[in-house]
């Protein structure tokens, strides 16, 4: 992706942080389908080590942490990471936020039980590259 387009994407999402935080607070403070859906996929797994790729303001990562999972979350936008940390503190959960490239994450391989991504795939020019790199992050059986 060209640096001009990357800058445009970053500005687009940075400008939306206040609205995204407001939306996230509504979701995290209500009894939504998000935790119900997550429980369907994660039942019988116990406590998992999960990484949320393209976390944005951290809604999914925070929901997973509230459910008792160990959560790491990555985004390439430092302002999104700052907003996500603020939101996690507001909800009293610990999430390890990582600023980095979700297409080529600089993380030791085979570390996670689950890799999740919500609302970021449509922003990627090469989703298959992301899937390939994320698969390397999974533990055997993940």
mmCIF file of N, CA and C in Angstrom:
data_model
loop_
_atom_site.group_PDB
_atom_site.id
_atom_site.type_symbol
_atom_site.label_atom_id
_atom_site.label_comp_id
_atom_site.label_asym_id
_atom_site.label_seq_id
_atom_site.Cartn_x
_atom_site.Cartn_y
_atom_site.Cartn_z
ATOM 1 N N UNK A 1 0.849 -1.169 0.000
ATOM 2 C CA UNK A 1 0.000 0.000 0.000
ATOM 3 C C UNK A 1 0.897 1.235 0.000
ATOM 4 N N UNK A 2 0.545 2.241 -0.774
ATOM 5 C CA UNK A 2 1.369 3.443 -0.833
ATOM 6 C C UNK A 2 1.300 4.200 0.480
ATOM 7 N N UNK A 3 2.326 4.970 0.757
ATOM 8 C CA UNK A 3 2.354 5.720 2.006
ATOM 9 C C UNK A 3 1.250 6.771 2.041
ATOM 10 N N UNK A 4 0.860 7.337 0.882
ATOM 11 C CA UNK A 4 -0.243 8.297 0.854
ATOM 12 C C UNK A 4 -1.552 7.624 1.249
ATOM 13 N N UNK A 5 -1.780 6.437 0.731
ATOM 14 C CA UNK A 5 -2.997 5.712 1.068
ATOM 15 C C UNK A 5 -2.980 5.273 2.530
ATOM 16 N N UNK A 6 -1.832 4.827 3.016
ATOM 17 C CA UNK A 6 -1.717 4.459 4.428
ATOM 18 C C UNK A 6 -2.021 5.658 5.314
ATOM 19 N N UNK A 7 -1.495 6.818 4.954
ATOM 20 C CA UNK A 7 -1.751 8.035 5.731
ATOM 21 C C UNK A 7 -3.238 8.380 5.696
ATOM 22 N N UNK A 8 -3.849 8.241 4.532
ATOM 23 C CA UNK A 8 -5.281 8.520 4.396
ATOM 24 C C UNK A 8 -6.106 7.577 5.271
ATOM 25 N N UNK A 9 -5.776 6.286 5.277
ATOM 26 C CA UNK A 9 -6.465 5.323 6.139
ATOM 27 C C UNK A 9 -6.303 5.702 7.604
ATOM 28 N N UNK A 10 -5.072 6.023 7.996
ATOM 29 C CA UNK A 10 -4.822 6.374 9.396
ATOM 30 C C UNK A 10 -5.630 7.606 9.799
ATOM 31 N N UNK A 11 -5.652 8.626 8.958
ATOM 32 C CA UNK A 11 -6.423 9.833 9.257
ATOM 33 C C UNK A 11 -7.917 9.530 9.324
ATOM 34 N N UNK A 12 -8.398 8.709 8.386
ATOM 35 C CA UNK A 12 -9.815 8.333 8.368
ATOM 36 C C UNK A 12 -10.217 7.706 9.696
ATOM 37 N N UNK A 13 -9.447 6.713 10.154
ATOM 38 C CA UNK A 13 -9.798 6.008 11.384
ATOM 39 C C UNK A 13 -9.524 6.850 12.624
ATOM 40 N N UNK A 14 -8.464 7.633 12.617
ATOM 41 C CA UNK A 14 -8.166 8.495 13.757
ATOM 42 C C UNK A 14 -9.299 9.492 13.978
ATOM 43 N N UNK A 15 -9.837 10.046 12.915
ATOM 44 C CA UNK A 15 -10.947 10.997 13.029
ATOM 45 C C UNK A 15 -12.198 10.361 13.628
ATOM 46 N N UNK A 16 -12.312 9.065 13.562
ATOM 47 C CA UNK A 16 -13.508 8.369 14.043
ATOM 48 C C UNK A 16 -13.369 7.812 15.461
ATOM 49 N N UNK A 17 -12.240 8.026 16.096
ATOM 50 C CA UNK A 17 -12.020 7.469 17.436
ATOM 51 C C UNK A 17 -13.108 7.884 18.426
ATOM 52 N N UNK A 18 -13.507 9.160 18.532
ATOM 53 C CA UNK A 18 -14.552 9.505 19.510
ATOM 54 C C UNK A 18 -15.847 8.717 19.308
ATOM 55 N N UNK A 19 -16.303 8.600 18.073
ATOM 56 C CA UNK A 19 -17.521 7.835 17.800
ATOM 57 C C UNK A 19 -17.349 6.351 18.067
ATOM 58 N N UNK A 20 -16.184 5.821 17.730
ATOM 59 C CA UNK A 20 -15.916 4.404 17.988
ATOM 60 C C UNK A 20 -15.884 4.115 19.485
ATOM 61 N N UNK A 21 -15.318 5.028 20.263
ATOM 62 C CA UNK A 21 -15.303 4.842 21.724
ATOM 63 C C UNK A 21 -16.718 4.874 22.285
ATOM 64 N N UNK A 22 -17.534 5.794 21.800
ATOM 65 C CA UNK A 22 -18.923 5.874 22.261
ATOM 66 C C UNK A 22 -19.665 4.574 21.942
ATOM 67 N N UNK A 23 -19.512 4.090 20.726
ATOM 68 C CA UNK A 23 -20.131 2.826 20.315
ATOM 69 C C UNK A 23 -19.629 1.675 21.190
ATOM 70 N N UNK A 24 -18.331 1.623 21.423
ATOM 71 C CA UNK A 24 -17.748 0.539 22.217
ATOM 72 C C UNK A 24 -18.276 0.543 23.641
ATOM 73 N N UNK A 25 -18.419 1.721 24.226
ATOM 74 C CA UNK A 25 -18.966 1.802 25.590
ATOM 75 C C UNK A 25 -20.394 1.258 25.637
ATOM 76 N N UNK A 26 -21.182 1.569 24.624
ATOM 77 C CA UNK A 26 -22.556 1.043 24.571
ATOM 78 C C UNK A 26 -22.524 -0.479 24.494
ATOM 79 N N UNK A 27 -21.710 -1.021 23.603
ATOM 80 C CA UNK A 27 -21.610 -2.472 23.433
ATOM 81 C C UNK A 27 -21.131 -3.141 24.717
ATOM 82 N N UNK A 28 -20.075 -2.599 25.313
ATOM 83 C CA UNK A 28 -19.471 -3.234 26.487
ATOM 84 C C UNK A 28 -20.315 -3.079 27.746
ATOM 85 N N UNK A 29 -21.184 -2.077 27.786
ATOM 86 C CA UNK A 29 -22.044 -1.862 28.954
ATOM 87 C C UNK A 29 -23.411 -2.515 28.817
ATOM 88 N N UNK A 30 -23.663 -3.181 27.723
ATOM 89 C CA UNK A 30 -24.983 -3.773 27.517
ATOM 90 C C UNK A 30 -24.862 -5.279 27.346
ATOM 91 N N UNK A 31 -25.985 -5.926 27.475
ATOM 92 C CA UNK A 31 -26.023 -7.369 27.266
ATOM 93 C C UNK A 31 -26.249 -7.598 25.774
ATOM 94 N N UNK A 32 -25.152 -7.683 25.035
ATOM 95 C CA UNK A 32 -25.254 -7.781 23.577
ATOM 96 C C UNK A 32 -25.018 -9.207 23.106
ATOM 97 N N UNK A 33 -25.201 -9.376 21.832
ATOM 98 C CA UNK A 33 -24.951 -10.673 21.218
ATOM 99 C C UNK A 33 -23.466 -10.995 21.128
ATOM 100 N N UNK A 34 -22.592 -9.996 21.303
ATOM 101 C CA UNK A 34 -21.164 -10.223 21.134
ATOM 102 C C UNK A 34 -20.650 -11.290 22.087
ATOM 103 N N UNK A 35 -20.934 -11.152 23.381
ATOM 104 C CA UNK A 35 -20.435 -12.157 24.325
ATOM 105 C C UNK A 35 -21.113 -13.507 24.098
ATOM 106 N N UNK A 36 -22.382 -13.495 23.708
ATOM 107 C CA UNK A 36 -23.091 -14.739 23.412
ATOM 108 C C UNK A 36 -22.412 -15.478 22.257
ATOM 109 N N UNK A 37 -22.119 -14.743 21.197
ATOM 110 C CA UNK A 37 -21.467 -15.346 20.025
ATOM 111 C C UNK A 37 -20.074 -15.844 20.384
ATOM 112 N N UNK A 38 -19.321 -15.044 21.125
ATOM 113 C CA UNK A 38 -17.976 -15.457 21.525
ATOM 114 C C UNK A 38 -18.015 -16.730 22.358
ATOM 115 N N UNK A 39 -18.988 -16.825 23.248
ATOM 116 C CA UNK A 39 -19.104 -18.033 24.074
ATOM 117 C C UNK A 39 -19.393 -19.273 23.235
ATOM 118 N N UNK A 40 -20.140 -19.125 22.165
ATOM 119 C CA UNK A 40 -20.408 -20.265 21.282
ATOM 120 C C UNK A 40 -19.099 -20.790 20.693
ATOM 121 N N UNK A 41 -18.266 -19.879 20.215
ATOM 122 C CA UNK A 41 -17.013 -20.289 19.578
ATOM 123 C C UNK A 41 -15.959 -20.746 20.581
ATOM 124 N N UNK A 42 -16.015 -20.217 21.788
ATOM 125 C CA UNK A 42 -14.952 -20.500 22.754
ATOM 126 C C UNK A 42 -15.348 -21.509 23.822
ATOM 127 N N UNK A 43 -16.604 -21.987 23.796
ATOM 128 C CA UNK A 43 -17.008 -22.953 24.817
ATOM 129 C C UNK A 43 -16.126 -24.192 24.714
ATOM 130 N N UNK A 44 -15.930 -24.829 25.805
ATOM 131 C CA UNK A 44 -15.104 -26.037 25.897
ATOM 132 C C UNK A 44 -13.614 -25.764 25.703
ATOM 133 N N UNK A 45 -13.222 -24.516 25.570
ATOM 134 C CA UNK A 45 -11.806 -24.205 25.412
ATOM 135 C C UNK A 45 -11.172 -23.735 26.719
ATOM 136 N N UNK A 46 -11.995 -23.385 27.717
ATOM 137 C CA UNK A 46 -11.436 -22.848 28.951
ATOM 138 C C UNK A 46 -10.841 -21.475 28.696
ATOM 139 N N UNK A 47 -9.932 -21.074 29.576
ATOM 140 C CA UNK A 47 -9.286 -19.780 29.391
ATOM 141 C C UNK A 47 -8.292 -19.885 28.241
ATOM 142 N N UNK A 48 -8.389 -18.969 27.301
ATOM 143 C CA UNK A 48 -7.536 -18.989 26.111
ATOM 144 C C UNK A 48 -6.587 -17.803 26.101
ATOM 145 N N UNK A 49 -5.508 -17.981 25.378
ATOM 146 C CA UNK A 49 -4.622 -16.871 25.048
ATOM 147 C C UNK A 49 -4.997 -16.456 23.630
ATOM 148 N N UNK A 50 -5.471 -15.219 23.491
ATOM 149 C CA UNK A 50 -6.078 -14.753 22.247
ATOM 150 C C UNK A 50 -5.381 -13.479 21.781
ATOM 151 N N UNK A 51 -5.217 -13.349 20.472
ATOM 152 C CA UNK A 51 -4.761 -12.079 19.904
ATOM 153 C C UNK A 51 -5.831 -11.549 18.959
ATOM 154 N N UNK A 52 -6.141 -10.270 19.129
ATOM 155 C CA UNK A 52 -7.114 -9.559 18.303
ATOM 156 C C UNK A 52 -6.344 -8.700 17.305
ATOM 157 N N UNK A 53 -6.428 -9.054 16.039
ATOM 158 C CA UNK A 53 -5.695 -8.348 14.989
ATOM 159 C C UNK A 53 -6.550 -7.212 14.433
ATOM 160 N N UNK A 54 -5.955 -6.021 14.316
ATOM 161 C CA UNK A 54 -6.701 -4.853 13.850
ATOM 162 C C UNK A 54 -7.708 -4.415 14.889
ATOM 163 N N UNK A 55 -7.279 -4.342 16.138
ATOM 164 C CA UNK A 55 -8.173 -4.140 17.277
ATOM 165 C C UNK A 55 -8.919 -2.816 17.278
ATOM 166 N N UNK A 56 -8.395 -1.800 16.608
ATOM 167 C CA UNK A 56 -9.059 -0.491 16.661
ATOM 168 C C UNK A 56 -9.062 0.030 18.084
ATOM 169 N N UNK A 57 -10.242 0.414 18.586
ATOM 170 C CA UNK A 57 -10.338 0.917 19.964
ATOM 171 C C UNK A 57 -10.484 -0.208 20.985
ATOM 172 N N UNK A 58 -10.376 -1.461 20.542
ATOM 173 C CA UNK A 58 -10.272 -2.582 21.465
ATOM 174 C C UNK A 58 -11.553 -3.229 21.941
ATOM 175 N N UNK A 59 -12.664 -2.967 21.301
ATOM 176 C CA UNK A 59 -13.952 -3.499 21.770
ATOM 177 C C UNK A 59 -13.924 -5.016 21.944
ATOM 178 N N UNK A 60 -13.522 -5.730 20.915
ATOM 179 C CA UNK A 60 -13.499 -7.192 20.977
ATOM 180 C C UNK A 60 -12.478 -7.681 21.997
ATOM 181 N N UNK A 61 -11.303 -7.077 22.022
ATOM 182 C CA UNK A 61 -10.261 -7.472 22.975
ATOM 183 C C UNK A 61 -10.739 -7.288 24.411
ATOM 184 N N UNK A 62 -11.403 -6.185 24.674
ATOM 185 C CA UNK A 62 -11.899 -5.907 26.024
ATOM 186 C C UNK A 62 -12.998 -6.890 26.398
ATOM 187 N N UNK A 63 -13.901 -7.169 25.477
ATOM 188 C CA UNK A 63 -14.963 -8.155 25.740
ATOM 189 C C UNK A 63 -14.354 -9.516 26.079
ATOM 190 N N UNK A 64 -13.346 -9.920 25.340
ATOM 191 C CA UNK A 64 -12.680 -11.201 25.612
ATOM 192 C C UNK A 64 -11.983 -11.188 26.971
ATOM 193 N N UNK A 65 -11.362 -10.071 27.327
ATOM 194 C CA UNK A 65 -10.719 -9.959 28.641
ATOM 195 C C UNK A 65 -11.758 -9.995 29.757
ATOM 196 N N UNK A 66 -12.902 -9.366 29.545
ATOM 197 C CA UNK A 66 -13.985 -9.413 30.537
ATOM 198 C C UNK A 66 -14.486 -10.841 30.738
ATOM 199 N N UNK A 67 -14.349 -11.677 29.706
ATOM 200 C CA UNK A 67 -14.757 -13.078 29.788
ATOM 201 C C UNK A 67 -13.694 -13.938 30.475
ATOM 202 N N UNK A 68 -12.546 -13.342 30.812
ATOM 203 C CA UNK A 68 -11.517 -14.068 31.547
ATOM 204 C C UNK A 68 -10.355 -14.588 30.724
ATOM 205 N N UNK A 69 -10.296 -14.230 29.456
ATOM 206 C CA UNK A 69 -9.207 -14.698 28.604
ATOM 207 C C UNK A 69 -7.994 -13.782 28.722
ATOM 208 N N UNK A 70 -6.816 -14.336 28.429
ATOM 209 C CA UNK A 70 -5.604 -13.531 28.318
ATOM 210 C C UNK A 70 -5.581 -12.978 26.899
ATOM 211 N N UNK A 71 -5.550 -11.655 26.778
ATOM 212 C CA UNK A 71 -5.738 -11.041 25.470
ATOM 213 C C UNK A 71 -4.590 -10.098 25.125
ATOM 214 N N UNK A 72 -4.103 -10.255 23.910
ATOM 215 C CA UNK A 72 -3.191 -9.306 23.286
ATOM 216 C C UNK A 72 -3.960 -8.726 22.105
ATOM 217 N N UNK A 73 -3.643 -7.496 21.724
ATOM 218 C CA UNK A 73 -4.369 -6.853 20.631
ATOM 219 C C UNK A 73 -3.419 -5.974 19.836
ATOM 220 N N UNK A 74 -3.489 -6.075 18.508
ATOM 221 C CA UNK A 74 -2.561 -5.345 17.641
ATOM 222 C C UNK A 74 -3.311 -4.423 16.687
ATOM 223 N N UNK A 75 -2.739 -3.242 16.495
ATOM 224 C CA UNK A 75 -3.226 -2.305 15.491
ATOM 225 C C UNK A 75 -2.038 -1.480 15.025
ATOM 226 N N UNK A 76 -2.096 -0.973 13.806
ATOM 227 C CA UNK A 76 -0.981 -0.176 13.291
ATOM 228 C C UNK A 76 -1.119 1.313 13.597
ATOM 229 N N UNK A 77 -2.259 1.727 14.133
ATOM 230 C CA UNK A 77 -2.519 3.139 14.400
ATOM 231 C C UNK A 77 -2.258 3.442 15.876
ATOM 232 N N UNK A 78 -1.215 4.210 16.197
ATOM 233 C CA UNK A 78 -0.881 4.472 17.597
ATOM 234 C C UNK A 78 -1.985 5.201 18.364
ATOM 235 N N UNK A 79 -2.769 6.019 17.674
ATOM 236 C CA UNK A 79 -3.861 6.720 18.357
ATOM 237 C C UNK A 79 -4.987 5.754 18.712
ATOM 238 N N UNK A 80 -5.218 4.758 17.865
ATOM 239 C CA UNK A 80 -6.193 3.710 18.192
ATOM 240 C C UNK A 80 -5.722 2.918 19.412
ATOM 241 N N UNK A 81 -4.444 2.586 19.441
ATOM 242 C CA UNK A 81 -3.889 1.842 20.576
ATOM 243 C C UNK A 81 -4.049 2.654 21.858
ATOM 244 N N UNK A 82 -3.766 3.948 21.811
ATOM 245 C CA UNK A 82 -3.938 4.807 22.996
ATOM 246 C C UNK A 82 -5.390 4.815 23.458
ATOM 247 N N UNK A 83 -6.320 4.941 22.506
ATOM 248 C CA UNK A 83 -7.746 4.934 22.845
ATOM 249 C C UNK A 83 -8.158 3.583 23.426
ATOM 250 N N UNK A 84 -7.643 2.502 22.867
ATOM 251 C CA UNK A 84 -7.963 1.158 23.361
ATOM 252 C C UNK A 84 -7.444 0.963 24.786
ATOM 253 N N UNK A 85 -6.242 1.432 25.065
ATOM 254 C CA UNK A 85 -5.702 1.335 26.435
ATOM 255 C C UNK A 85 -6.591 2.092 27.419
ATOM 256 N N UNK A 86 -7.007 3.285 27.009
ATOM 257 C CA UNK A 86 -7.889 4.093 27.858
ATOM 258 C C UNK A 86 -9.198 3.354 28.137
ATOM 259 N N UNK A 87 -9.773 2.759 27.108
ATOM 260 C CA UNK A 87 -11.036 2.036 27.260
ATOM 261 C C UNK A 87 -10.856 0.792 28.132
ATOM 262 N N UNK A 88 -9.765 0.066 27.953
ATOM 263 C CA UNK A 88 -9.501 -1.113 28.791
ATOM 264 C C UNK A 88 -9.356 -0.704 30.254
ATOM 265 N N UNK A 89 -8.666 0.395 30.509
ATOM 266 C CA UNK A 89 -8.544 0.893 31.887
ATOM 267 C C UNK A 89 -9.905 1.263 32.453
ATOM 268 N N UNK A 90 -10.728 1.885 31.638
ATOM 269 C CA UNK A 90 -12.076 2.267 32.054
ATOM 270 C C UNK A 90 -12.890 1.042 32.480
ATOM 271 N N UNK A 91 -12.694 -0.083 31.797
ATOM 272 C CA UNK A 91 -13.438 -1.301 32.110
ATOM 273 C C UNK A 91 -12.686 -2.223 33.066
ATOM 274 N N UNK A 92 -11.520 -1.792 33.525
ATOM 275 C CA UNK A 92 -10.787 -2.532 34.552
ATOM 276 C C UNK A 92 -10.234 -3.869 34.101
ATOM 277 N N UNK A 93 -9.841 -3.963 32.836
ATOM 278 C CA UNK A 93 -9.276 -5.216 32.340
ATOM 279 C C UNK A 93 -7.862 -4.991 31.833
ATOM 280 N N UNK A 94 -7.108 -6.076 31.839
ATOM 281 C CA UNK A 94 -5.744 -6.030 31.335
ATOM 282 C C UNK A 94 -5.706 -6.644 29.944
ATOM 283 N N UNK A 95 -5.273 -5.846 29.000
ATOM 284 C CA UNK A 95 -5.059 -6.289 27.626
ATOM 285 C C UNK A 95 -3.682 -5.768 27.231
ATOM 286 N N UNK A 96 -2.881 -6.604 26.616
ATOM 287 C CA UNK A 96 -1.572 -6.150 26.129
ATOM 288 C C UNK A 96 -1.762 -5.621 24.711
ATOM 289 N N UNK A 97 -1.680 -4.311 24.564
ATOM 290 C CA UNK A 97 -1.843 -3.682 23.259
ATOM 291 C C UNK A 97 -0.490 -3.535 22.589
ATOM 292 N N UNK A 98 -0.443 -3.883 21.303
ATOM 293 C CA UNK A 98 0.794 -3.897 20.526
ATOM 294 C C UNK A 98 0.585 -3.049 19.272
ATOM 295 N N UNK A 99 1.459 -2.075 19.064
ATOM 296 C CA UNK A 99 1.426 -1.330 17.808
ATOM 297 C C UNK A 99 2.260 -2.104 16.798
ATOM 298 N N UNK A 100 1.641 -2.469 15.676
ATOM 299 C CA UNK A 100 2.387 -3.244 14.696
ATOM 300 C C UNK A 100 1.598 -3.499 13.433
ATOM 301 N N UNK A 101 2.251 -4.141 12.499
ATOM 302 C CA UNK A 101 1.695 -4.456 11.184
ATOM 303 C C UNK A 101 0.964 -5.792 11.251
ATOM 304 N N UNK A 102 -0.354 -5.765 11.097
ATOM 305 C CA UNK A 102 -1.116 -7.011 11.207
ATOM 306 C C UNK A 102 -0.890 -7.940 10.017
ATOM 307 N N UNK A 103 -0.354 -7.421 8.913
ATOM 308 C CA UNK A 103 -0.030 -8.287 7.775
ATOM 309 C C UNK A 103 1.241 -9.085 8.013
ATOM 310 N N UNK A 104 2.118 -8.545 8.828
ATOM 311 C CA UNK A 104 3.396 -9.196 9.112
ATOM 312 C C UNK A 104 3.757 -8.942 10.580
ATOM 313 N N UNK A 105 2.999 -9.547 11.496
ATOM 314 C CA UNK A 105 3.215 -9.260 12.918
ATOM 315 C C UNK A 105 4.571 -9.765 13.410
ATOM 316 N N UNK A 106 5.250 -8.916 14.139
ATOM 317 C CA UNK A 106 6.553 -9.267 14.711
ATOM 318 C C UNK A 106 6.322 -9.873 16.097
ATOM 319 N N UNK A 107 5.799 -11.096 16.093
ATOM 320 C CA UNK A 107 5.433 -11.817 17.314
ATOM 321 C C UNK A 107 5.945 -13.242 17.158
ATOM 322 N N UNK A 108 6.488 -13.834 18.228
ATOM 323 C CA UNK A 108 6.918 -15.240 18.118
ATOM 324 C C UNK A 108 5.768 -16.128 17.626
ATOM 325 N N UNK A 109 6.107 -17.070 16.785
ATOM 326 C CA UNK A 109 5.093 -17.948 16.193
ATOM 327 C C UNK A 109 4.556 -18.964 17.202
ATOM 328 N N UNK A 110 3.370 -19.507 16.912
ATOM 329 C CA UNK A 110 2.702 -20.555 17.692
ATOM 330 C C UNK A 110 2.597 -20.189 19.162
ATOM 331 N N UNK A 111 1.954 -19.089 19.411
ATOM 332 C CA UNK A 111 1.848 -18.540 20.748
ATOM 333 C C UNK A 111 0.408 -18.501 21.248
ATOM 334 N N UNK A 112 -0.569 -18.476 20.350
ATOM 335 C CA UNK A 112 -1.955 -18.208 20.725
ATOM 336 C C UNK A 112 -2.867 -19.407 20.469
ATOM 337 N N UNK A 113 -3.902 -19.503 21.310
ATOM 338 C CA UNK A 113 -4.949 -20.503 21.106
ATOM 339 C C UNK A 113 -5.913 -20.046 20.010
ATOM 340 N N UNK A 114 -6.138 -18.728 19.953
ATOM 341 C CA UNK A 114 -7.127 -18.164 19.036
ATOM 342 C C UNK A 114 -6.591 -16.849 18.462
ATOM 343 N N UNK A 115 -6.789 -16.663 17.164
ATOM 344 C CA UNK A 115 -6.540 -15.377 16.508
ATOM 345 C C UNK A 115 -7.893 -14.877 16.022
ATOM 346 N N UNK A 116 -8.251 -13.642 16.395
ATOM 347 C CA UNK A 116 -9.513 -13.057 15.949
ATOM 348 C C UNK A 116 -9.235 -11.754 15.208
ATOM 349 N N UNK A 117 -10.147 -11.411 14.323
ATOM 350 C CA UNK A 117 -10.092 -10.132 13.612
ATOM 351 C C UNK A 117 -11.528 -9.715 13.334
ATOM 352 N N UNK A 118 -11.855 -8.515 13.709
ATOM 353 C CA UNK A 118 -13.220 -8.020 13.523
ATOM 354 C C UNK A 118 -13.147 -6.639 12.884
ATOM 355 N N UNK A 119 -13.799 -6.477 11.789
ATOM 356 C CA UNK A 119 -13.897 -5.177 11.118
ATOM 357 C C UNK A 119 -12.580 -4.629 10.594
ATOM 358 N N UNK A 120 -11.621 -5.492 10.296
ATOM 359 C CA UNK A 120 -10.392 -4.969 9.692
ATOM 360 C C UNK A 120 -10.114 -5.592 8.332
ATOM 361 N N UNK A 121 -10.674 -6.740 8.062
ATOM 362 C CA UNK A 121 -10.324 -7.456 6.828
ATOM 363 C C UNK A 121 -10.662 -6.674 5.566
ATOM 364 N N UNK A 122 -11.729 -5.914 5.592
ATOM 365 C CA UNK A 122 -12.108 -5.162 4.398
ATOM 366 C C UNK A 122 -11.138 -4.018 4.119
ATOM 367 N N UNK A 123 -10.280 -3.684 5.080
ATOM 368 C CA UNK A 123 -9.267 -2.646 4.875
ATOM 369 C C UNK A 123 -7.976 -3.197 4.273
ATOM 370 N N UNK A 124 -7.859 -4.506 4.192
ATOM 371 C CA UNK A 124 -6.604 -5.115 3.752
ATOM 372 C C UNK A 124 -6.585 -5.327 2.245
ATOM 373 N N UNK A 125 -5.451 -4.974 1.632
ATOM 374 C CA UNK A 125 -5.306 -5.209 0.195
ATOM 375 C C UNK A 125 -4.957 -6.662 -0.096
ATOM 376 N N UNK A 126 -4.369 -7.353 0.895
ATOM 377 C CA UNK A 126 -3.973 -8.753 0.724
ATOM 378 C C UNK A 126 -4.426 -9.589 1.927
ATOM 379 N N UNK A 127 -5.733 -9.852 2.041
ATOM 380 C CA UNK A 127 -6.201 -10.622 3.192
ATOM 381 C C UNK A 127 -5.558 -12.003 3.298
ATOM 382 N N UNK A 128 -5.252 -12.628 2.167
ATOM 383 C CA UNK A 128 -4.646 -13.965 2.226
ATOM 384 C C UNK A 128 -3.271 -13.916 2.889
ATOM 385 N N UNK A 129 -2.546 -12.831 2.695
ATOM 386 C CA UNK A 129 -1.257 -12.663 3.369
ATOM 387 C C UNK A 129 -1.464 -12.578 4.881
ATOM 388 N N UNK A 130 -2.511 -11.890 5.289
ATOM 389 C CA UNK A 130 -2.820 -11.798 6.719
ATOM 390 C C UNK A 130 -3.149 -13.179 7.278
ATOM 391 N N UNK A 131 -4.015 -13.919 6.594
ATOM 392 C CA UNK A 131 -4.386 -15.252 7.075
ATOM 393 C C UNK A 131 -3.163 -16.149 7.229
ATOM 394 N N UNK A 132 -2.271 -16.093 6.256
ATOM 395 C CA UNK A 132 -1.061 -16.919 6.300
ATOM 396 C C UNK A 132 -0.192 -16.557 7.496
ATOM 397 N N UNK A 133 -0.002 -15.276 7.733
ATOM 398 C CA UNK A 133 0.841 -14.862 8.865
ATOM 399 C C UNK A 133 0.154 -15.142 10.195
ATOM 400 N N UNK A 134 -1.168 -14.995 10.264
ATOM 401 C CA UNK A 134 -1.885 -15.244 11.515
ATOM 402 C C UNK A 134 -1.880 -16.724 11.871
ATOM 403 N N UNK A 135 -1.950 -17.579 10.869
ATOM 404 C CA UNK A 135 -1.937 -19.026 11.133
ATOM 405 C C UNK A 135 -0.656 -19.430 11.854
ATOM 406 N N UNK A 136 0.445 -18.770 11.544
ATOM 407 C CA UNK A 136 1.721 -19.060 12.205
ATOM 408 C C UNK A 136 1.711 -18.685 13.680
ATOM 409 N N UNK A 137 0.783 -17.830 14.078
ATOM 410 C CA UNK A 137 0.702 -17.399 15.475
ATOM 411 C C UNK A 137 -0.021 -18.414 16.358
ATOM 412 N N UNK A 138 -0.708 -19.359 15.730
ATOM 413 C CA UNK A 138 -1.507 -20.322 16.490
ATOM 414 C C UNK A 138 -0.660 -21.457 17.050
ATOM 415 N N UNK A 139 -1.011 -21.844 18.269
ATOM 416 C CA UNK A 139 -0.432 -23.055 18.856
ATOM 417 C C UNK A 139 -0.983 -24.251 18.082
ATOM 418 N N UNK A 140 -0.339 -25.403 18.146
ATOM 419 C CA UNK A 140 -0.923 -26.600 17.535
ATOM 420 C C UNK A 140 -2.333 -26.834 18.090
ATOM 421 N N UNK A 141 -3.273 -27.060 17.213
ATOM 422 C CA UNK A 141 -4.659 -27.261 17.625
ATOM 423 C C UNK A 141 -5.439 -25.969 17.781
ATOM 424 N N UNK A 142 -4.771 -24.825 17.589
ATOM 425 C CA UNK A 142 -5.432 -23.514 17.730
ATOM 426 C C UNK A 142 -6.253 -23.184 16.515
#
